[in-house]
Structures are given as C-alpha cells and as structure tokens.
Amino acid sequence: MVSSGSKVVGRDESRVLRVGVVGAGVMGTNHGRVLAGLPGIEMVGIVDPLAEHRTRAENLIGCKTFTTLDELLATGVDAMTIAAPTHLHHEVALACIARGVHVLVEKPVASTVDEGREIVAAAKKAGVTLMIGHVERFNPAVATIKKAIAGEDILSIGITRVGPFPPRMSNVGVVIDLAVHDIDLIRWFTESDIVEVQPQLASAIAEREDIALLQFRTASGVLAHINTNWLTPFKARTVTVATRGKYVTGDLLTRQVTECFGFKTDGSYSMRHLPVGQDEPLRAELNAFLDAVRTGGVPAVTGEEGVASLEIAIQCLEAPKTQAATAPRSAPRKVVG
C-alpha cells in the first residue's frame, strides 16, 4: 500500500512517490540529497525548526523546507525518512504513521525499547511500511562479507569501529552512536539472537562512555566482540569473521574484503580478494525502503530487528561505567629468580 494524506490506499509500483525528510542536520540533508536524485520520487521537502539547517538544505538540495512536521504532512506525502535526534523518533514516527505515511527511522529506532515497540505496533496496525536505517548493512563490503560466509559454520566475529570525538555528538555515547551498527551486523551475519552480553565501558573525555569493549554470545553459539571508541585520531572500520572453513576480513572504509580458505595441516592456505560493489550505502538503503513501500514487501531492516539491536545496546549501557585511567603508571615489576 501507499498512503495519500491520512488514508492508506492500494500499492502501485509505478506511481511517483512523494517523500519528505524530518531533520535537516548532516544525516537528514544527505537523505534529502539522495532522494532528490532518485527516479520515481518527488522530493517534497525537509522539516527542521532551525533556520540555519533549513537554509543549508535549500542551498544544497534546492528543495522546499518547513518549520513544523504538520506543515510537511499537510502537503500529502507518501513516505517520510526520519533523521531527527533520537529522542524525537517516537513522537515523529507515531505522527507520521497516524497519517498513513510509510516511515524509515534512522538508527536507533527510539530512545527506549518500549518506545521502539510502540512504533512497531503502530505501523503494523496502520498497515504501513516501517524500516530502520541501519545503513551499514548496505555497505558493499558488508554485503560481500555476508555473501562470503553464507552457509558457513561461523565461530567468531570481531568488529572494530573507532575514530575521533565527534563535536556534533552530545546526548549519546559510543554504544548508541557507533556500536549499535555492529550489534545489528552481528545479528544479521549470524541470523541469531544475542543471548549473552559482557560489556566494559569507560569515560575518558566525555560525560558518557567513549570507550566500549563489548563481548557477546549468540543463541547459535557464535562468540563476537566489538571494540569502539572516540579516542582514535583516525577512523577505522574493520570486520573479521572466522568460520570452520574460512577466515574473512573486511575494511568497511576502503571496501576491501579478503578471504582465506583451503587450510592445510602444514599451516598453508589459499587467499583471494573478493569483488566489492561501489554503491553508495545510503542510496542503496533508501532504494530498499522505497521498493518495500511500492511492493508491500518486508523491508530490509524491520522494526523488530531495530528494536532487538537497541535492546542489546541498552543492556550494554546498564553495565557500570568506569573512568579511564589517568594516573601515571608505576614502573613494571622486575623479574627475579
């Protein structure tokens, strides 16, 4: 189905979709830029209460802007992408769903698990498409890794996602901002729920956690860990997956994926670089959302999946947080004997 105003009508795969964006920050402006260039889409406009954000969107995209959500909804949109601050996701998503508007909600789906579940329930009741914006799934390197390990007996997964402190970040720490991407990837790679969580969190320069070492066990028995922080002077995004038959490594920034296989008893093995596509992840994500809207199919990242990853992230945050060591280290002990 697609929506028209507040009424949900039969889906039509050929009709032009009228799409809007909530939030004209960095991510919202990127959404608007990509949507404006997609075929079969009429980019209706972007809503943001801040004049400087609206001006930037108008200059970069050339689209109309609005100061309130009601103004944008009144134009009659079929679908909306929500890139507002996380604490607004619940209110904005429910308002859109109540008008029969299909929604893509940027990760995390909401501030709390209960809010996330309310969004999922409302979308189901209204019969509209709900997709969660876990854009890393659409990174071509991630897609190549997923394909390489299909059908394999996965043993362990290691993910590193580090970088410098982002000035724009104020109300969340690294677990919600960064690690939630990788919690979703672990669940997607293994096609299994996470059943054990062992988090270590610390705060070095921020009020919230800016260092997180997270260990997990999935229901299928896979061991996984995430290393994430805001203390590294450069960005790094790497994934390693060990299976009984392969060892796959991927750099999500350079989009290089290597597969080791054919292990011999003498320690030798074969290695090859796997082909990786060049799609822009956000463009692929938005196309997947719009395809689901047009066809009524299951979206690539369901609301339930978004809630499940948020729930694991919040479990990690419930662990005690410590201050990172700042005192000078004592001299190493002498070895005697």
PDB file of C-alpha atoms in Angstrom, residues 163-283:
ATOM      1  CA  GLY A 163      37.563   7.351  15.464  1.00  0.00           C
ATOM      2  CA  PRO A 164      37.986  10.843  16.890  1.00  0.00           C
ATOM      3  CA  PHE A 165      35.419  12.516  19.127  1.00  0.00           C
ATOM      4  CA  PRO A 166      32.574  13.962  17.016  1.00  0.00           C
ATOM      5  CA  PRO A 167      31.715  17.542  18.017  1.00  0.00           C
ATOM      6  CA  ARG A 168      28.110  17.054  16.891  1.00  0.00           C
ATOM      7  CA  MET A 169      27.506  14.286  19.418  1.00  0.00           C
ATOM      8  CA  SER A 170      26.010  15.420  22.722  1.00  0.00           C
ATOM      9  CA  ASN A 171      23.295  13.159  24.094  1.00  0.00           C
ATOM     10  CA  VAL A 172      24.612   9.642  23.418  1.00  0.00           C
ATOM     11  CA  GLY A 173      27.877   7.744  23.835  1.00  0.00           C
ATOM     12  CA  VAL A 174      29.728   5.334  21.582  1.00  0.00           C
ATOM     13  CA  VAL A 175      27.409   2.392  22.227  1.00  0.00           C
ATOM     14  CA  ILE A 176      24.340   4.069  20.734  1.00  0.00           C
ATOM     15  CA  ASP A 177      26.206   6.162  18.163  1.00  0.00           C
ATOM     16  CA  LEU A 178      28.633   3.517  16.877  1.00  0.00           C
ATOM     17  CA  ALA A 179      28.305   0.049  18.399  1.00  0.00           C
ATOM     18  CA  VAL A 180      24.598  -0.311  17.607  1.00  0.00           C
ATOM     19  CA  HIS A 181      25.633  -0.609  13.933  1.00  0.00           C
ATOM     20  CA  ASP A 182      27.763  -3.624  14.766  1.00  0.00           C
ATOM     21  CA  ILE A 183      25.268  -5.209  17.129  1.00  0.00           C
ATOM     22  CA  ASP A 184      22.922  -5.231  14.145  1.00  0.00           C
ATOM     23  CA  LEU A 185      25.647  -6.686  11.904  1.00  0.00           C
ATOM     24  CA  ILE A 186      26.403  -9.494  14.370  1.00  0.00           C
ATOM     25  CA  ARG A 187      22.724 -10.438  14.482  1.00  0.00           C
ATOM     26  CA  TRP A 188      22.484 -10.194  10.664  1.00  0.00           C
ATOM     27  CA  PHE A 189      25.655 -12.172   9.941  1.00  0.00           C
ATOM     28  CA  THR A 190      24.729 -14.976  12.347  1.00  0.00           C
ATOM     29  CA  GLU A 191      20.955 -14.836  11.762  1.00  0.00           C
ATOM     30  CA  SER A 192      20.728 -15.461  15.501  1.00  0.00           C
ATOM     31  CA  ASP A 193      19.778 -13.510  18.602  1.00  0.00           C
ATOM     32  CA  ILE A 194      22.369 -12.278  21.083  1.00  0.00           C
ATOM     33  CA  VAL A 195      21.784 -14.059  24.399  1.00  0.00           C
ATOM     34  CA  GLU A 196      24.834 -13.071  26.477  1.00  0.00           C
ATOM     35  CA  VAL A 197      26.328  -9.600  26.892  1.00  0.00           C
ATOM     36  CA  GLN A 198      29.611  -8.773  28.647  1.00  0.00           C
ATOM     37  CA  PRO A 199      30.315  -5.043  28.311  1.00  0.00           C
ATOM     38  CA  GLN A 200      33.249  -2.992  29.563  1.00  0.00           C
ATOM     39  CA  LEU A 201      32.646   0.766  29.381  1.00  0.00           C
ATOM     40  CA  ALA A 202      34.763   3.768  30.305  1.00  0.00           C
ATOM     41  CA  SER A 203      34.666   7.536  30.022  1.00  0.00           C
ATOM     42  CA  ALA A 204      37.907   9.353  29.239  1.00  0.00           C
ATOM     43  CA  ILE A 205      36.990  12.751  27.796  1.00  0.00           C
ATOM     44  CA  ALA A 206      33.193  12.708  27.588  1.00  0.00           C
ATOM     45  CA  GLU A 207      30.386  12.567  30.129  1.00  0.00           C
ATOM     46  CA  ARG A 208      29.028   9.429  28.503  1.00  0.00           C
ATOM     47  CA  GLU A 209      31.009   6.345  27.601  1.00  0.00           C
ATOM     48  CA  ASP A 210      33.625   6.995  24.930  1.00  0.00           C
ATOM     49  CA  ILE A 211      35.351   3.596  25.182  1.00  0.00           C
ATOM     50  CA  ALA A 212      33.471   0.312  24.894  1.00  0.00           C
ATOM     51  CA  LEU A 213      34.732  -3.255  24.681  1.00  0.00           C
ATOM     52  CA  LEU A 214      31.703  -5.471  24.175  1.00  0.00           C
ATOM     53  CA  GLN A 215      31.582  -9.253  24.134  1.00  0.00           C
ATOM     54  CA  PHE A 216      28.598 -11.334  23.057  1.00  0.00           C
ATOM     55  CA  ARG A 217      27.409 -14.886  22.582  1.00  0.00           C
ATOM     56  CA  THR A 218      24.601 -15.630  20.152  1.00  0.00           C
ATOM     57  CA  ALA A 219      21.942 -18.289  20.540  1.00  0.00           C
ATOM     58  CA  SER A 220      23.752 -20.247  17.822  1.00  0.00           C
ATOM     59  CA  GLY A 221      26.961 -20.236  19.901  1.00  0.00           C
ATOM     60  CA  VAL A 222      28.957 -17.628  17.972  1.00  0.00           C
ATOM     61  CA  LEU A 223      31.360 -15.522  20.050  1.00  0.00           C
ATOM     62  CA  ALA A 224      31.618 -11.892  18.990  1.00  0.00           C
ATOM     63  CA  HIS A 225      33.266  -8.718  20.189  1.00  0.00           C
ATOM     64  CA  ILE A 226      33.110  -5.025  19.342  1.00  0.00           C
ATOM     65  CA  ASN A 227      35.930  -2.561  20.005  1.00  0.00           C
ATOM     66  CA  THR A 228      34.728   1.022  19.704  1.00  0.00           C
ATOM     67  CA  ASN A 229      35.896   4.411  20.949  1.00  0.00           C
ATOM     68  CA  TRP A 230      36.115   8.145  20.263  1.00  0.00           C
ATOM     69  CA  LEU A 231      39.793   8.327  21.202  1.00  0.00           C
ATOM     70  CA  THR A 232      41.422   7.214  17.956  1.00  0.00           C
ATOM     71  CA  PRO A 233      42.779  10.105  15.823  1.00  0.00           C
ATOM     72  CA  PHE A 234      41.592   8.429  12.607  1.00  0.00           C
ATOM     73  CA  LYS A 235      38.558   6.414  11.577  1.00  0.00           C
ATOM     74  CA  ALA A 236      38.846   2.639  11.343  1.00  0.00           C
ATOM     75  CA  ARG A 237      36.057   0.210  10.448  1.00  0.00           C
ATOM     76  CA  THR A 238      37.069  -3.447  10.195  1.00  0.00           C
ATOM     77  CA  VAL A 239      35.293  -6.789  10.389  1.00  0.00           C
ATOM     78  CA  THR A 240      36.759 -10.275  10.784  1.00  0.00           C
ATOM     79  CA  VAL A 241      34.732 -13.476  10.638  1.00  0.00           C
ATOM     80  CA  ALA A 242      36.160 -16.896  11.438  1.00  0.00           C
ATOM     81  CA  THR A 243      34.278 -19.971  10.270  1.00  0.00           C
ATOM     82  CA  ARG A 244      35.276 -23.635  10.194  1.00  0.00           C
ATOM     83  CA  GLY A 245      36.231 -23.286   6.553  1.00  0.00           C
ATOM     84  CA  LYS A 246      37.172 -19.634   6.056  1.00  0.00           C
ATOM     85  CA  TYR A 247      38.634 -16.515   7.609  1.00  0.00           C
ATOM     86  CA  VAL A 248      37.164 -13.355   6.091  1.00  0.00           C
ATOM     87  CA  THR A 249      38.467  -9.838   6.751  1.00  0.00           C
ATOM     88  CA  GLY A 250      36.925  -6.623   5.517  1.00  0.00           C
ATOM     89  CA  ASP A 251      37.783  -2.938   5.659  1.00  0.00           C
ATOM     90  CA  LEU A 252      34.497  -1.054   5.523  1.00  0.00           C
ATOM     91  CA  LEU A 253      36.160   2.256   4.630  1.00  0.00           C
ATOM     92  CA  THR A 254      38.409   1.112   1.769  1.00  0.00           C
ATOM     93  CA  ARG A 255      35.868  -1.589   0.856  1.00  0.00           C
ATOM     94  CA  GLN A 256      38.458  -4.336   0.559  1.00  0.00           C
ATOM     95  CA  VAL A 257      37.462  -7.873   1.519  1.00  0.00           C
ATOM     96  CA  THR A 258      39.892 -10.801   1.722  1.00  0.00           C
ATOM     97  CA  GLU A 259      39.042 -14.463   2.142  1.00  0.00           C
ATOM     98  CA  CYS A 260      41.438 -17.118   3.475  1.00  0.00           C
ATOM     99  CA  PHE A 261      40.455 -20.728   2.818  1.00  0.00           C
ATOM    100  CA  GLY A 262      41.755 -24.205   1.995  1.00  0.00           C
ATOM    101  CA  PHE A 263      43.616 -24.648   5.283  1.00  0.00           C
ATOM    102  CA  LYS A 264      46.159 -27.490   5.223  1.00  0.00           C
ATOM    103  CA  THR A 265      47.687 -29.433   8.099  1.00  0.00           C
ATOM    104  CA  ASP A 266      51.099 -27.924   7.327  1.00  0.00           C
ATOM    105  CA  GLY A 267      49.720 -24.424   8.030  1.00  0.00           C
ATOM    106  CA  SER A 268      49.411 -23.357   4.396  1.00  0.00           C
ATOM    107  CA  TYR A 269      46.221 -21.871   2.967  1.00  0.00           C
ATOM    108  CA  SER A 270      44.883 -20.013  -0.055  1.00  0.00           C
ATOM    109  CA  MET A 271      43.876 -16.351  -0.103  1.00  0.00           C
ATOM    110  CA  ARG A 272      41.919 -14.178  -2.509  1.00  0.00           C
ATOM    111  CA  HIS A 273      40.464 -10.688  -2.696  1.00  0.00           C
ATOM    112  CA  LEU A 274      36.712 -10.675  -3.245  1.00  0.00           C
ATOM    113  CA  PRO A 275      34.959  -8.290  -5.654  1.00  0.00           C
ATOM    114  CA  VAL A 276      33.114  -5.451  -3.922  1.00  0.00           C
ATOM    115  CA  GLY A 277      30.480  -3.187  -5.441  1.00  0.00           C
ATOM    116  CA  GLN A 278      30.605   0.602  -5.495  1.00  0.00           C
ATOM    117  CA  ASP A 279      27.059   1.559  -4.481  1.00  0.00           C
ATOM    118  CA  GLU A 280      26.569   4.467  -2.083  1.00  0.00           C
ATOM    119  CA  PRO A 281      25.179   2.790   1.077  1.00  0.00           C
ATOM    120  CA  LEU A 282      22.594   5.499   1.772  1.00  0.00           C
ATOM    121  CA  ARG A 283      21.315   5.374  -1.798  1.00  0.00           C
TER     122      ARG A 283
END
